[in-house]
XYZ file of N, CA, C and O in Angstrom:
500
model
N 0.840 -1.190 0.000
C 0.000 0.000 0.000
C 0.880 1.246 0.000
O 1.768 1.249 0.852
N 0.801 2.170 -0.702
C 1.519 3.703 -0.823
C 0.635 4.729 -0.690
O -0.003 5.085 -1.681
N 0.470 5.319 0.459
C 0.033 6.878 0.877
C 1.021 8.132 0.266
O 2.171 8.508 0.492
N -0.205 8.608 -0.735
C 0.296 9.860 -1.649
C -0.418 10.847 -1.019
O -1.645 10.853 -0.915
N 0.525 11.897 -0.487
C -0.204 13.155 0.008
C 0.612 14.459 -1.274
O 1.771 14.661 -1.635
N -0.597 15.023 -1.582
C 0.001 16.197 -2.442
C -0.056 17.550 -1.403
O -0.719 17.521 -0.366
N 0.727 18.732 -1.828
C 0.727 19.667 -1.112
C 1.240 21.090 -1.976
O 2.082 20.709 -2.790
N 1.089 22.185 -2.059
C 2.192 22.976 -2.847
C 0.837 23.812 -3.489
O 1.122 24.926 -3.927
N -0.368 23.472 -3.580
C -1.540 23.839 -4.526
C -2.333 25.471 -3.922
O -2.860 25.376 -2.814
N -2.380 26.342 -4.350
C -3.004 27.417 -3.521
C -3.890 27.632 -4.892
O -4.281 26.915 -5.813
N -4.043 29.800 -4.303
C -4.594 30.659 -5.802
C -3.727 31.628 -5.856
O -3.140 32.200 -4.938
N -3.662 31.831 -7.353
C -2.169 32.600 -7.946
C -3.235 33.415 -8.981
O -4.443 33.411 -9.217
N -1.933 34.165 -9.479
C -2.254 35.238 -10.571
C -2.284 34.064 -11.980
O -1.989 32.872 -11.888
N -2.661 34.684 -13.078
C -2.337 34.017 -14.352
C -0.456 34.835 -14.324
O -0.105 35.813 -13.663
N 0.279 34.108 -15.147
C 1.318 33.935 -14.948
C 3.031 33.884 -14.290
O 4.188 34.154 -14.611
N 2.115 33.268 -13.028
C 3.693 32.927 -12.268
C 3.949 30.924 -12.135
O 3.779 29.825 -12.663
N 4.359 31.526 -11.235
C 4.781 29.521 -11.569
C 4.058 29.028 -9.897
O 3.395 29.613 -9.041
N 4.643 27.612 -10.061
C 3.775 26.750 -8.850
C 4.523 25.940 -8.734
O 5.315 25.954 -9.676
N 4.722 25.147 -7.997
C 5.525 23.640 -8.018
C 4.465 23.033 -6.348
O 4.228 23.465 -5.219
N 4.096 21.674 -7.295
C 3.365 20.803 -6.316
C 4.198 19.756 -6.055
O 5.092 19.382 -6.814
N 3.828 19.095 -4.612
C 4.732 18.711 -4.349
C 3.555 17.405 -3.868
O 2.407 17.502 -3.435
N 4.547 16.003 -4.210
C 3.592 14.898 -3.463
C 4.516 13.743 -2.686
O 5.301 13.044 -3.327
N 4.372 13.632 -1.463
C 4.840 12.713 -0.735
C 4.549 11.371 -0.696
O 3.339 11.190 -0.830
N 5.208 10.320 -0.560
C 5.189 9.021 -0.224
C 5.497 8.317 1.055
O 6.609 8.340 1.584
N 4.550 7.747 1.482
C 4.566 6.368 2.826
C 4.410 5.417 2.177
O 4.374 5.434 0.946
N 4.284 4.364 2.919
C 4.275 2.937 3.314
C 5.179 2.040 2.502
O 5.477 0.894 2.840
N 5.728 2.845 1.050
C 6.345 1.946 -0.021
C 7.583 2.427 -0.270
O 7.871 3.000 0.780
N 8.562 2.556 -1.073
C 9.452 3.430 -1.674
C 8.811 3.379 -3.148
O 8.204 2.558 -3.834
N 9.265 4.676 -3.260
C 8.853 5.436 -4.668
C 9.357 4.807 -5.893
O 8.726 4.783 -6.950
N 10.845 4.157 -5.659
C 11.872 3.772 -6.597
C 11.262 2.799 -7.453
O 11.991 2.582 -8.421
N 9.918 1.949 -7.473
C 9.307 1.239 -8.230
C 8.771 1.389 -8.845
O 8.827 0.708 -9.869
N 7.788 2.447 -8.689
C 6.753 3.041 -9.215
C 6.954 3.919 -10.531
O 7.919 4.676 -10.630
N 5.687 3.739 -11.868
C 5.767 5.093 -12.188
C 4.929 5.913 -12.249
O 3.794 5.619 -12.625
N 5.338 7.381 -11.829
C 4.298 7.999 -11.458
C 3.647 9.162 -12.382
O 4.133 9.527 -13.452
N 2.705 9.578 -11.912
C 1.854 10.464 -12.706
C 1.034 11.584 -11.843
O 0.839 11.644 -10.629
N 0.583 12.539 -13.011
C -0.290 13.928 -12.369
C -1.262 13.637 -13.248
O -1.092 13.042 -14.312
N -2.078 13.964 -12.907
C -3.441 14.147 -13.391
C -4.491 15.283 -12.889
O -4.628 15.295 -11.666
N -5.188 16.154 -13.543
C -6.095 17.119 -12.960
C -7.487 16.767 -13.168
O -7.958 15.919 -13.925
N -8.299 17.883 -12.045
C -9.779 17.277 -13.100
C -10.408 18.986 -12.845
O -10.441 19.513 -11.733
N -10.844 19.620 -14.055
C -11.728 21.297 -13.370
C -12.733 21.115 -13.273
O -13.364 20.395 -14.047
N -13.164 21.644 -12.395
C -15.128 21.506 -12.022
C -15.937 21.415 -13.301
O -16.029 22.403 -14.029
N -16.692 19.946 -13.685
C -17.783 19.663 -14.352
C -17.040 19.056 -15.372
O -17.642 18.793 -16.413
N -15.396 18.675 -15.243
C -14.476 17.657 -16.585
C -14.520 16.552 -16.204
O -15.132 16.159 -15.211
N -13.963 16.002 -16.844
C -13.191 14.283 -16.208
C -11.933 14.841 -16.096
O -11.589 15.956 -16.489
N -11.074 13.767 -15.379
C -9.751 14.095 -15.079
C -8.829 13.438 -16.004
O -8.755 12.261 -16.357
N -8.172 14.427 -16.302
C -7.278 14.492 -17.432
C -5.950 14.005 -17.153
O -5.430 14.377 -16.102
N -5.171 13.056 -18.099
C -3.698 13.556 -17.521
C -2.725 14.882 -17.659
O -2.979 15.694 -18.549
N -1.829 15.050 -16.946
C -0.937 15.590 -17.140
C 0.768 15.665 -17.566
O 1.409 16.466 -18.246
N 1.169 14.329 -16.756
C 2.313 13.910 -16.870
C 2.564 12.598 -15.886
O 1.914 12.203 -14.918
N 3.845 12.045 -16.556
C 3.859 10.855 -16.363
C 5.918 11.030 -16.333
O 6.670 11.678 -17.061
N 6.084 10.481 -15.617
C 7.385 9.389 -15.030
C 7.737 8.087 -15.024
O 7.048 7.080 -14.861
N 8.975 8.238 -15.235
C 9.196 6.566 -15.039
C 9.569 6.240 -14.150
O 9.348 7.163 -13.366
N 10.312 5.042 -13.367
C 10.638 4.846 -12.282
C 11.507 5.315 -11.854
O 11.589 5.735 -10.699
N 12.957 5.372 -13.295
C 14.228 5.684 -12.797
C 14.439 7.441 -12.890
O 15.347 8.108 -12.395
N 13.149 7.946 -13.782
C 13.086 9.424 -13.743
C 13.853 9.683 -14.931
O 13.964 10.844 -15.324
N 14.306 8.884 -15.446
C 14.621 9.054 -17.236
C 14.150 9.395 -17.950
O 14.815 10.029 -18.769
N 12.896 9.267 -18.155
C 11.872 9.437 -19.417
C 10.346 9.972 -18.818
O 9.717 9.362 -17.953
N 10.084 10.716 -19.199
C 8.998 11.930 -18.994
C 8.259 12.208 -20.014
O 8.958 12.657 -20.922
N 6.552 12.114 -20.432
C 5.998 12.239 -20.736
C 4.536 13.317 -20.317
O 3.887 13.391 -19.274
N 4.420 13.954 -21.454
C 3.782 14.956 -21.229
C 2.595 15.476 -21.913
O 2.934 15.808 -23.049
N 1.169 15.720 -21.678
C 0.223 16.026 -22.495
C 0.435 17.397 -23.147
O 0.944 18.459 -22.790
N -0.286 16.841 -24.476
C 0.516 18.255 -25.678
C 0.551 19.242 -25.606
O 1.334 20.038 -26.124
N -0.597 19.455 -24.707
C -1.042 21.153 -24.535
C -0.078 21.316 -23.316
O 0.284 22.488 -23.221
N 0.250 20.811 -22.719
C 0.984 21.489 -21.813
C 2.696 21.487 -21.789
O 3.345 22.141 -20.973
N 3.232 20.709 -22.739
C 4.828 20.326 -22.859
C 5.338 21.862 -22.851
O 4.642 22.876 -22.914
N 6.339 21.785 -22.783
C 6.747 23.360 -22.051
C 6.573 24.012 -21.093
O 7.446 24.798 -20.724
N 5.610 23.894 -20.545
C 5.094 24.803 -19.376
C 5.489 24.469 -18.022
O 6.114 25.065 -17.145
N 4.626 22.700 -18.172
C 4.983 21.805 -16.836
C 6.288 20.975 -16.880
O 6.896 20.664 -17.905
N 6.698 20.594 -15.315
C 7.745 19.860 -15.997
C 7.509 18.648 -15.172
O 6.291 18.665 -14.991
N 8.048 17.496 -14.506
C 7.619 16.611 -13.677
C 9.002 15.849 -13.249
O 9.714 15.464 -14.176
N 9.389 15.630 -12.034
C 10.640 15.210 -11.749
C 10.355 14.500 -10.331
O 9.445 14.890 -9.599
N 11.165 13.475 -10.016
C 10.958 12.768 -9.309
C 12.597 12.570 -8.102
O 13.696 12.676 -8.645
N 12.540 12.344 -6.831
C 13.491 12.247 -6.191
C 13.420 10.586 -4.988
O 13.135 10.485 -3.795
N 13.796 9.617 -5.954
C 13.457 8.383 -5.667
C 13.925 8.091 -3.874
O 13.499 7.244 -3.088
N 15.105 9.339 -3.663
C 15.705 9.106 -1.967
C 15.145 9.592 -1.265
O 15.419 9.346 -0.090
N 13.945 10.642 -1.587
C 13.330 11.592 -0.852
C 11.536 10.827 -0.550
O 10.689 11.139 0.288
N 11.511 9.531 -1.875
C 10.626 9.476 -2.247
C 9.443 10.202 -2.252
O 8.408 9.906 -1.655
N 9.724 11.510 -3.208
C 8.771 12.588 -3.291
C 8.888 12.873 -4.900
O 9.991 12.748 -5.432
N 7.556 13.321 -5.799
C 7.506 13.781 -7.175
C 7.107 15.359 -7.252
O 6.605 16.033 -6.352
N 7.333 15.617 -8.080
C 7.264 17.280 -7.901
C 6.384 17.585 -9.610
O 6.491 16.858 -10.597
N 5.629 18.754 -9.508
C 5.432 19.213 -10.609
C 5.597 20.682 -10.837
O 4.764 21.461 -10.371
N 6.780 21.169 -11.632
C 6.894 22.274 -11.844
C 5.573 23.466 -12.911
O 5.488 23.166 -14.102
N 5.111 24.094 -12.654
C 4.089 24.559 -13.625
C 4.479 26.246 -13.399
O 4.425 26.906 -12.361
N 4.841 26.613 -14.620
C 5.277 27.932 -15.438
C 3.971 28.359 -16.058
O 3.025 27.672 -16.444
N 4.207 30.037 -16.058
C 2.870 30.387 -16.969
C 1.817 29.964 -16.592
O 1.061 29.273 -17.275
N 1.702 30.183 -15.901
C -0.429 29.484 -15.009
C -1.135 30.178 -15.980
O -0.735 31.308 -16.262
N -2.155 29.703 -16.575
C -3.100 30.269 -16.905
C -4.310 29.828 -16.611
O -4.435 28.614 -16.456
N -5.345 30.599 -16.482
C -7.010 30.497 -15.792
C -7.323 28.785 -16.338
O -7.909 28.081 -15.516
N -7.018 28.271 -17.418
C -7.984 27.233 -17.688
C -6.712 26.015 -16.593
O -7.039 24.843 -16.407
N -5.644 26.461 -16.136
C -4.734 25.051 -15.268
C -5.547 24.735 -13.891
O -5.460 23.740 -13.172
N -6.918 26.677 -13.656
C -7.461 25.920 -12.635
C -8.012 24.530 -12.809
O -8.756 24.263 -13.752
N -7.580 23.463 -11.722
C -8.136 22.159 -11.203
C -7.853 21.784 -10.133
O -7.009 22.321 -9.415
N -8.717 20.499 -9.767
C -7.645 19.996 -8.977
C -6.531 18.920 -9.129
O -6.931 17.858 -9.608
N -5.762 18.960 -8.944
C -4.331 18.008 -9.109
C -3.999 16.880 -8.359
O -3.656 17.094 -7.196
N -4.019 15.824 -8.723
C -3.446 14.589 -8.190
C -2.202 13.918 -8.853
O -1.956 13.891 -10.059
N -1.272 13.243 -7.577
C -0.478 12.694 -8.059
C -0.806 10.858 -7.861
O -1.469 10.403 -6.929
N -0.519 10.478 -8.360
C -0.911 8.984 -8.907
C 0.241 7.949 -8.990
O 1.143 8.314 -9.744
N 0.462 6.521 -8.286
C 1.566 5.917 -8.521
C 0.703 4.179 -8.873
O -0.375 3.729 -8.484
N 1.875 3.549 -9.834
C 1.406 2.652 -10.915
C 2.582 1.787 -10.357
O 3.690 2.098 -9.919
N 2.063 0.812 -10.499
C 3.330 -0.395 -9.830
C 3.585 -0.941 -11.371
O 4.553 -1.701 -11.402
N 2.989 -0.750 -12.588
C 3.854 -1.327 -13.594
C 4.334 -0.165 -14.055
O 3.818 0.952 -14.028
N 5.930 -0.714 -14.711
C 6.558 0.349 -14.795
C 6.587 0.501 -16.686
O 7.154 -0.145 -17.568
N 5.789 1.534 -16.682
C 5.982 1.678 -18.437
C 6.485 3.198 -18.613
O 7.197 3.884 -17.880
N 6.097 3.373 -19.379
C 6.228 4.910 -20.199
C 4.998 5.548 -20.768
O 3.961 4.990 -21.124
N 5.198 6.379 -20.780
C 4.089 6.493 -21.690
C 2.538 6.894 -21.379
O 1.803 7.585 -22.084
N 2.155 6.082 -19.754
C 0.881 5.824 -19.170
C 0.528 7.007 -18.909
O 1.154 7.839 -18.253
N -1.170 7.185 -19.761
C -1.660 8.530 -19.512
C -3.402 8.240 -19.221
O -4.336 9.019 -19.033
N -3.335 7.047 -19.275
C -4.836 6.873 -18.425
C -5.269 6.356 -16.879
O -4.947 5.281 -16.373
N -5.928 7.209 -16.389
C -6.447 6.861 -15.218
C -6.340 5.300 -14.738
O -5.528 4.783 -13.971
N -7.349 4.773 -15.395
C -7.014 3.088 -14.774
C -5.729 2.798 -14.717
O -5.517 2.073 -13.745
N -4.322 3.148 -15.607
C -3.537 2.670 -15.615
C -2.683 3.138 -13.692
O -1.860 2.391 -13.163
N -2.843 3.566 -13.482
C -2.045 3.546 -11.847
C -3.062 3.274 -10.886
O -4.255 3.545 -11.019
N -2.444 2.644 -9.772
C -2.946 1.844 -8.578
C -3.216 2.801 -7.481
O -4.266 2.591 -6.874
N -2.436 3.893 -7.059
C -2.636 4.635 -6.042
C -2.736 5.902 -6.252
O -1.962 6.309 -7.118
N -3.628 6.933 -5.622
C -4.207 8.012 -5.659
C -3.709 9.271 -4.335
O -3.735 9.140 -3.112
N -3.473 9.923 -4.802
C -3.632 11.227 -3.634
C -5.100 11.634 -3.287
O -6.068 11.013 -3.727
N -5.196 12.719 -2.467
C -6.504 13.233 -2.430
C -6.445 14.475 -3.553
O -7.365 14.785 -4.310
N -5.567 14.896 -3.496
C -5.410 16.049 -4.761
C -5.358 17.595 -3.799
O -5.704 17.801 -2.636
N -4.738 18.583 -4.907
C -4.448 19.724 -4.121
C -4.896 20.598 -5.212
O -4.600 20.392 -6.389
N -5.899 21.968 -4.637
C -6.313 22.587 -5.326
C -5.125 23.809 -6.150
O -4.123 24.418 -5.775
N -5.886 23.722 -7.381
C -4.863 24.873 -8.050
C -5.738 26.057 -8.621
O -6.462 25.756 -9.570
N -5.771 27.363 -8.174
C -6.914 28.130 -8.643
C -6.067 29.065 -9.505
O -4.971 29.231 -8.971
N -6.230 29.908 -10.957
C -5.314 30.608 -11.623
C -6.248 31.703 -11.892
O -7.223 31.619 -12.638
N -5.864 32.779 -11.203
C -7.163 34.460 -11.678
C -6.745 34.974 -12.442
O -5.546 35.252 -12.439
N -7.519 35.294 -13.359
C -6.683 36.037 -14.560
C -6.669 37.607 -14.244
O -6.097 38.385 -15.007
């Protein structure tokens, strides 16, 4: 079992930056690969980005490559998401997500096993 707590999420202006931050218990991180995902009031939840285990390879939804970045610290076992340029539509809320198979690539929901509660991100224009 792995307890994901996210944290780092407030309300900002449209363009400054953010970095969320999500912690790990009960497991080490070093297995996992992990992921962000958002959802804005009345969407489904979308991905955002995705990790691999060893933090090599990073994947990113199109609309957002550039902006966000996603990095992982397997000793700290903690994942981070850097987000540049906020703009009004990044309000959501944000979860970080960990997947005991280790692929690349994974950008759907079913595909990871464990959930945060998520941390709000509000962007005012």
């Amino acid at each position: 079992q792995v307890l994901l707590v996210e944290s780092g999420g407030g309300l900002v202006q449209a363009g400054v930056s953010l970095r969320l931050s999500c912690a790990a218990s009960g497991r080490a991180l070093s297995t996992y690969t992990m992921g962000w995902f958002r959802q804005a009031p009345g969407k489904e939840r979308e991905f955002v980005a995705t990790i691999s285990w060893s933090g090599y390879s990073t994947y990113y939804a199109d609309s957002l490559k550039g902006r966000f970045t996603i990095s992982r610290d397997n000793a700290k076992n903690t994942v981070k998401l850097q987000m540049n340029s906020l703009k009004p539509e990044d309000t959501a809320v944000y979860y970080c997500a960990a997947a005991r198979t280790r692929g690349w690539g994974m950008t759907t929901a079913d595909e990871y096993d464990y959930w945060g509660q998520g941390t709000q991100v509000t962007v005012s224009s």
